[in-house]
PDB file of C-alpha atoms in Angstrom:
ATOM      1  CA  MET A   1      25.399  -4.068 -13.846  1.00 50.00           C
ATOM      2  CA  SER A   2      23.595  -2.014 -16.447  1.00 51.00           C
ATOM      3  CA  ILE A   3      20.102  -0.664 -15.964  1.00 53.00           C
ATOM      4  CA  ARG A   4      18.916  -2.864 -18.826  1.00 51.00           C
ATOM      5  CA  ARG A   5      20.171  -6.035 -17.107  1.00 50.00           C
ATOM      6  CA  THR A   6      18.693  -4.928 -13.794  1.00 48.00           C
ATOM      7  CA  THR A   7      15.327  -4.279 -15.449  1.00 48.00           C
ATOM      8  CA  LYS A   8      15.430  -7.689 -17.171  1.00 52.00           C
ATOM      9  CA  ALA A   9      16.299  -9.399 -13.880  1.00 52.00           C
ATOM     10  CA  ALA A  10      13.471  -7.599 -12.084  1.00 52.00           C
ATOM     11  CA  ARG A  11      11.012  -8.563 -14.826  1.00 55.00           C
ATOM     12  CA  GLY A  12      12.159 -12.166 -14.548  1.00 54.00           C
ATOM     13  CA  ALA A  13      11.566 -12.121 -10.784  1.00 54.00           C
ATOM     14  CA  VAL A  14       8.087 -10.648 -11.287  1.00 50.00           C
ATOM     15  CA  ALA A  15       7.316 -13.264 -13.951  1.00 51.00           C
ATOM     16  CA  MET A  16       8.448 -16.038 -11.609  1.00 52.00           C
ATOM     17  CA  ALA A  17       6.341 -14.664  -8.734  1.00 51.00           C
ATOM     18  CA  SER A  18       3.341 -14.388 -11.082  1.00 51.00           C
ATOM     19  CA  ALA A  19       3.817 -17.975 -12.236  1.00 50.00           C
ATOM     20  CA  VAL A  20       3.986 -19.212  -8.645  1.00 48.00           C
ATOM     21  CA  GLY A  21       0.862 -17.200  -7.773  1.00 51.00           C
ATOM     22  CA  LEU A  22      -0.988 -18.600 -10.796  1.00 45.00           C
ATOM     23  CA  ALA A  23       0.029 -22.132  -9.824  1.00 48.00           C
ATOM     24  CA  LEU A  24      -1.364 -21.534  -6.340  1.00 46.00           C
ATOM     25  CA  VAL A  25      -4.640 -20.224  -7.790  1.00 43.00           C
ATOM     26  CA  VAL A  26      -4.987 -23.212 -10.110  1.00 44.00           C
ATOM     27  CA  ALA A  27      -4.207 -25.620  -7.261  1.00 46.00           C
ATOM     28  CA  GLY A  28      -6.754 -23.897  -5.032  1.00 48.00           C
ATOM     29  CA  CYS A  29      -9.473 -24.122  -7.694  1.00 47.00           C
ATOM     30  CA  GLY A  30      -9.579 -27.896  -7.769  1.00 46.00           C
ATOM     31  CA  GLY A  31     -12.950 -29.625  -7.992  1.00 44.00           C
ATOM     32  CA  GLY A  32     -13.693 -30.077  -4.313  1.00 44.00           C
ATOM     33  CA  GLY A  33     -17.326 -30.973  -4.987  1.00 43.00           C
ATOM     34  CA  ASP A  34     -18.624 -28.300  -2.630  1.00 43.00           C
ATOM     35  CA  GLY A  35     -21.494 -27.357  -4.922  1.00 42.00           C
ATOM     36  CA  GLY A  36     -19.985 -23.972  -5.779  1.00 42.00           C
ATOM     37  CA  GLY A  37     -19.924 -24.643  -9.525  1.00 42.00           C
ATOM     38  CA  ARG A  38     -22.675 -24.319 -12.068  1.00 39.00           C
ATOM     39  CA  THR A  39     -25.360 -26.937 -11.772  1.00 40.00           C
ATOM     40  CA  ASP A  40     -27.664 -26.113 -14.661  1.00 42.00           C
ATOM     41  CA  GLY A  41     -25.222 -24.464 -17.042  1.00 42.00           C
ATOM     42  CA  LYS A  42     -27.163 -21.168 -16.882  1.00 43.00           C
ATOM     43  CA  ASN A  43     -26.709 -19.607 -13.447  1.00 42.00           C
ATOM     44  CA  PRO A  44     -23.260 -18.500 -12.293  1.00 39.00           C
ATOM     45  CA  PRO A  45     -22.105 -19.738  -8.886  1.00 38.00           C
ATOM     46  CA  SER A  46     -23.094 -17.559  -5.969  1.00 36.00           C
ATOM     47  CA  ARG A  47     -20.309 -15.468  -4.457  1.00 33.00           C
ATOM     48  CA  SER A  48     -19.838 -14.611  -0.845  1.00 34.00           C
ATOM     49  CA  ALA A  49     -18.882 -11.095   0.225  1.00 35.00           C
ATOM     50  CA  THR A  50     -16.188 -12.701   2.388  1.00 35.00           C
ATOM     51  CA  PRO A  51     -14.205 -15.245   0.395  1.00 36.00           C
ATOM     52  CA  LYS A  52     -12.764 -18.234   2.221  1.00 37.00           C
ATOM     53  CA  ASP A  53      -9.314 -16.981   1.347  1.00 38.00           C
ATOM     54  CA  GLY A  54      -7.930 -13.968  -0.405  1.00 39.00           C
ATOM     55  CA  GLY A  55      -6.287 -15.735  -3.327  1.00 39.00           C
ATOM     56  CA  PRO A  56      -2.601 -15.947  -4.105  1.00 41.00           C
ATOM     57  CA  GLY A  57      -0.332 -14.318  -1.593  1.00 44.00           C
ATOM     58  CA  THR A  58      -3.065 -13.942   0.996  1.00 42.00           C
ATOM     59  CA  PRO A  59      -2.580 -16.395   3.833  1.00 45.00           C
ATOM     60  CA  ALA A  60      -5.793 -18.097   4.889  1.00 48.00           C
ATOM     61  CA  ALA A  61      -6.980 -17.069   8.341  1.00 50.00           C
ATOM     62  CA  ASP A  62      -9.443 -18.805  10.617  1.00 59.00           C
ATOM     63  CA  SER A  63     -12.218 -16.219  10.339  1.00 63.00           C
ATOM     64  CA  SER A  64     -14.120 -17.757  13.247  1.00 74.00           C
ATOM     65  CA  LYS A  65     -11.283 -16.824  15.617  1.00 87.00           C
ATOM     66  CA  VAL A  66     -11.161 -13.133  16.546  1.00 91.00           C
ATOM     67  CA  ILE A  67      -8.026 -11.946  18.347  1.00 92.00           C
ATOM     68  CA  GLY A  68      -8.517  -8.221  17.879  1.00 93.00           C
ATOM     69  CA  GLU A  69     -10.817  -5.613  16.400  1.00 94.00           C
ATOM     70  CA  MET A  70     -10.287  -2.046  15.268  1.00 93.00           C
ATOM     71  CA  LYS A  71     -13.196   0.301  14.619  1.00 93.00           C
ATOM     72  CA  GLY A  72     -12.499   3.347  12.521  1.00 88.00           C
ATOM     73  CA  PRO A  73     -14.353   6.251  10.988  1.00 85.00           C
ATOM     74  CA  ASP A  74     -17.359   5.796   8.683  1.00 87.00           C
ATOM     75  CA  GLY A  75     -18.183   2.278   9.916  1.00 92.00           C
ATOM     76  CA  VAL A  76     -14.954   0.581   8.815  1.00 92.00           C
ATOM     77  CA  VAL A  77     -14.071  -2.393  11.030  1.00 95.00           C
ATOM     78  CA  VAL A  78     -10.886  -4.452  10.869  1.00 95.00           C
ATOM     79  CA  THR A  79     -11.159  -7.861  12.531  1.00 95.00           C
ATOM     80  CA  LEU A  80      -7.856  -9.637  13.204  1.00 95.00           C
ATOM     81  CA  ASN A  81      -7.896 -13.427  13.041  1.00 96.00           C
ATOM     82  CA  SER A  82      -4.246 -14.432  13.379  1.00 95.00           C
ATOM     83  CA  VAL A  83      -0.735 -13.117  13.972  1.00 95.00           C
ATOM     84  CA  VAL A  84       1.604 -15.982  13.152  1.00 95.00           C
ATOM     85  CA  ARG A  85       5.409 -16.169  13.391  1.00 94.00           C
ATOM     86  CA  ASP A  86       6.903 -18.506  10.812  1.00 91.00           C
ATOM     87  CA  SER A  87      10.281 -20.216  10.683  1.00 86.00           C
ATOM     88  CA  GLY A  88      11.525 -17.875   7.928  1.00 88.00           C
ATOM     89  CA  GLY A  89      11.694 -14.893  10.282  1.00 92.00           C
ATOM     90  CA  PHE A  90       8.383 -13.273   9.340  1.00 94.00           C
ATOM     91  CA  VAL A  91       5.147 -12.453  11.125  1.00 96.00           C
ATOM     92  CA  THR A  92       1.951 -12.550   9.084  1.00 96.00           C
ATOM     93  CA  VAL A  93      -1.122 -10.662  10.288  1.00 96.00           C
ATOM     94  CA  SER A  94      -4.408 -11.877   8.757  1.00 96.00           C
ATOM     95  CA  GLY A  95      -7.926 -10.608   9.127  1.00 96.00           C
ATOM     96  CA  THR A  96     -10.875  -8.950   7.422  1.00 96.00           C
ATOM     97  CA  VAL A  97     -11.866  -5.381   6.666  1.00 94.00           C
ATOM     98  CA  ALA A  98     -15.625  -4.765   6.630  1.00 95.00           C
ATOM     99  CA  ASN A  99     -17.498  -1.675   5.534  1.00 94.00           C
ATOM    100  CA  ARG A 100     -20.425  -1.256   7.926  1.00 94.00           C
ATOM    101  CA  GLY A 101     -20.918   2.352   6.885  1.00 91.00           C
ATOM    102  CA  THR A 102     -23.118   3.981   4.269  1.00 93.00           C
ATOM    103  CA  ARG A 103     -20.571   4.926   1.589  1.00 92.00           C
ATOM    104  CA  ALA A 104     -17.800   3.197  -0.343  1.00 90.00           C
ATOM    105  CA  PHE A 105     -14.472   2.814   1.453  1.00 88.00           C
ATOM    106  CA  ASN A 106     -11.033   3.349  -0.105  1.00 83.00           C
ATOM    107  CA  ALA A 107      -7.917   2.446   1.892  1.00 81.00           C
ATOM    108  CA  ILE A 108      -5.910   5.327   0.439  1.00 79.00           C
ATOM    109  CA  ASP A 109      -5.148   6.606   3.964  1.00 80.00           C
ATOM    110  CA  TRP A 110      -3.788   3.197   4.983  1.00 81.00           C
ATOM    111  CA  ARG A 111      -0.893   3.240   2.550  1.00 79.00           C
ATOM    112  CA  SER A 112       2.586   4.288   3.554  1.00 76.00           C
ATOM    113  CA  ASN A 113       3.712   7.780   2.664  1.00 69.00           C
ATOM    114  CA  GLU A 114       7.016   6.737   1.112  1.00 63.00           C
ATOM    115  CA  THR A 115       7.090   8.168  -2.401  1.00 55.00           C
ATOM    116  CA  GLU A 116       9.355   5.518  -3.954  1.00 57.00           C
ATOM    117  CA  LEU A 117       6.969   2.688  -3.075  1.00 53.00           C
ATOM    118  CA  ARG A 118       4.294   1.699  -5.538  1.00 55.00           C
ATOM    119  CA  SER A 119       1.438   0.228  -3.481  1.00 54.00           C
ATOM    120  CA  ARG A 120      -1.620   2.436  -3.775  1.00 67.00           C
ATOM    121  CA  SER A 121      -4.864   1.482  -2.035  1.00 75.00           C
ATOM    122  CA  SER A 122      -3.308  -0.974   0.369  1.00 84.00           C
ATOM    123  CA  ILE A 123      -2.429  -1.529   3.994  1.00 88.00           C
ATOM    124  CA  SER A 124       1.247  -0.737   3.341  1.00 88.00           C
ATOM    125  CA  GLY A 125       1.177   1.829   6.161  1.00 90.00           C
ATOM    126  CA  ALA A 126       0.464  -0.860   8.775  1.00 92.00           C
ATOM    127  CA  THR A 127       2.977  -1.369  11.581  1.00 94.00           C
ATOM    128  CA  LEU A 128       3.656  -3.796  14.398  1.00 96.00           C
ATOM    129  CA  VAL A 129       4.843  -2.135  17.590  1.00 96.00           C
ATOM    130  CA  ASP A 130       6.807  -3.912  20.303  1.00 95.00           C
ATOM    131  CA  LYS A 131       6.119  -1.537  23.193  1.00 92.00           C
ATOM    132  CA  ALA A 132       8.386  -3.330  25.648  1.00 90.00           C
ATOM    133  CA  GLY A 133      11.333  -3.370  23.220  1.00 91.00           C
ATOM    134  CA  LYS A 134      10.454   0.097  21.879  1.00 93.00           C
ATOM    135  CA  LYS A 135      10.611  -1.039  18.247  1.00 96.00           C
ATOM    136  CA  ARG A 136       8.321  -0.518  15.278  1.00 96.00           C
ATOM    137  CA  TYR A 137       8.207  -3.016  12.401  1.00 96.00           C
ATOM    138  CA  LEU A 138       7.101  -1.899   8.927  1.00 93.00           C
ATOM    139  CA  VAL A 139       5.407  -4.008   6.243  1.00 92.00           C
ATOM    140  CA  LEU A 140       7.960  -5.888   4.144  1.00 92.00           C
ATOM    141  CA  ARG A 141       8.516  -4.880   0.493  1.00 89.00           C
ATOM    142  CA  ASP A 142       9.541  -6.814  -2.574  1.00 87.00           C
ATOM    143  CA  THR A 143      12.289  -5.695  -4.949  1.00 86.00           C
ATOM    144  CA  ASN A 144       9.802  -3.633  -6.975  1.00 81.00           C
ATOM    145  CA  GLY A 145       8.680  -1.601  -3.973  1.00 79.00           C
ATOM    146  CA  GLU A 146       5.353  -3.427  -3.591  1.00 84.00           C
ATOM    147  CA  CYS A 147       4.260  -4.235  -0.078  1.00 87.00           C
ATOM    148  CA  LEU A 148       3.852  -7.824   1.066  1.00 91.00           C
ATOM    149  CA  CYS A 149       0.308  -6.985   2.012  1.00 91.00           C
ATOM    150  CA  THR A 150      -3.197  -6.664   0.655  1.00 89.00           C
ATOM    151  CA  THR A 151      -3.438  -4.169  -2.194  1.00 86.00           C
ATOM    152  CA  GLY A 152      -6.308  -2.907  -4.319  1.00 84.00           C
ATOM    153  CA  LEU A 153      -8.472  -1.952  -1.349  1.00 85.00           C
ATOM    154  CA  SER A 154     -10.646   0.532  -3.182  1.00 85.00           C
ATOM    155  CA  GLY A 155     -14.373   0.719  -3.707  1.00 88.00           C
ATOM    156  CA  LEU A 156     -15.327  -1.513  -0.766  1.00 90.00           C
ATOM    157  CA  MET A 157     -19.085  -1.015  -0.842  1.00 94.00           C
ATOM    158  CA  PRO A 158     -21.332  -0.802   2.264  1.00 94.00           C
ATOM    159  CA  GLY A 159     -21.996  -4.272   3.651  1.00 94.00           C
ATOM    160  CA  ALA A 160     -19.001  -5.797   1.871  1.00 94.00           C
ATOM    161  CA  SER A 161     -15.827  -7.214   3.391  1.00 94.00           C
ATOM    162  CA  ARG A 162     -12.445  -8.419   2.165  1.00 94.00           C
ATOM    163  CA  PRO A 163      -9.682 -10.530   3.654  1.00 95.00           C
ATOM    164  CA  ILE A 164      -6.468  -8.667   4.427  1.00 94.00           C
ATOM    165  CA  PHE A 165      -2.931  -9.629   5.331  1.00 95.00           C
ATOM    166  CA  ALA A 166       0.439  -8.005   5.935  1.00 94.00           C
ATOM    167  CA  GLN A 167       3.894  -9.506   6.492  1.00 96.00           C
ATOM    168  CA  PHE A 168       6.454  -7.992   8.837  1.00 96.00           C
ATOM    169  CA  PRO A 169       9.955  -8.901   9.997  1.00 96.00           C
ATOM    170  CA  ALA A 170       9.581 -11.043  13.104  1.00 94.00           C
ATOM    171  CA  PRO A 171      10.382  -9.466  16.463  1.00 94.00           C
ATOM    172  CA  PRO A 172      12.704 -11.479  18.744  1.00 93.00           C
ATOM    173  CA  ALA A 173      11.268 -14.842  19.865  1.00 90.00           C
ATOM    174  CA  LYS A 174      10.698 -13.579  23.425  1.00 93.00           C
ATOM    175  CA  VAL A 175       8.245 -10.941  22.105  1.00 93.00           C
ATOM    176  CA  THR A 176       4.765 -12.441  22.166  1.00 92.00           C
ATOM    177  CA  GLU A 177       2.559  -9.337  22.306  1.00 95.00           C
ATOM    178  CA  VAL A 178       2.537  -6.457  19.824  1.00 95.00           C
ATOM    179  CA  ASP A 179       0.222  -3.664  18.765  1.00 96.00           C
ATOM    180  CA  PHE A 180      -1.062  -3.806  15.199  1.00 96.00           C
ATOM    181  CA  GLN A 181      -1.596  -0.297  13.859  1.00 94.00           C
ATOM    182  CA  LEU A 182      -3.208   1.150  10.747  1.00 92.00           C
ATOM    183  CA  PRO A 183      -3.365   4.870   9.980  1.00 89.00           C
ATOM    184  CA  THR A 184      -6.745   6.419  11.000  1.00 88.00           C
ATOM    185  CA  MET A 185      -7.525   3.405  13.214  1.00 90.00           C
ATOM    186  CA  PRO A 186      -6.957   2.748  16.925  1.00 93.00           C
ATOM    187  CA  PRO A 187      -4.270   0.114  17.634  1.00 93.00           C
ATOM    188  CA  ALA A 188      -5.113  -3.463  18.580  1.00 94.00           C
ATOM    189  CA  SER A 189      -2.958  -5.438  21.034  1.00 94.00           C
ATOM    190  CA  VAL A 190      -2.508  -8.996  19.733  1.00 94.00           C
ATOM    191  CA  GLN A 191      -0.608 -12.147  20.667  1.00 93.00           C
ATOM    192  CA  ILE A 192       1.911 -13.663  18.255  1.00 93.00           C
ATOM    193  CA  THR A 193       1.539 -17.417  17.826  1.00 91.00           C
ATOM    194  CA  ASP A 194       4.092 -19.851  16.402  1.00 82.00           C
TER     195      ASP A 194
END
């Protein structure tokens, strides 16, 4: 197959993924009557520092449930809310990163160090570790080298937080406990739920 055909096929896949993501955004923005819209036509709706979900591609996590916490340098705290195994053979880790420090946070140190991958300020360097089975699972990638994880984690101001997620290949079904690791952060032992 020529490079031109490969490029066209990759663009088509990206266009399809973008269309699916846009459809999810539009479906999620339905008029739920929660009072979040404009009421007087002048004032914009108020925005929370921690959105209810992270938008397309970010699985919604129950933020009231805390299954793990990682405290790093400069007041950065990662709170883990769920580690879910799905029927497709994936494990999705969801949580929140909060900047409790005094200066802006950029997740540049959390990205993977593989030069052919494109994700910049992201959690692409995250891993799941099965200590008993002595295996490490890396964040999944799409055909363009982008991680299946939260990207664009730059300029997180003090007091702000953002939802995060990362998808990994699922360990064997008998594995129910893993360590979630991010560079510069201590690991957190978490239970995988089905």
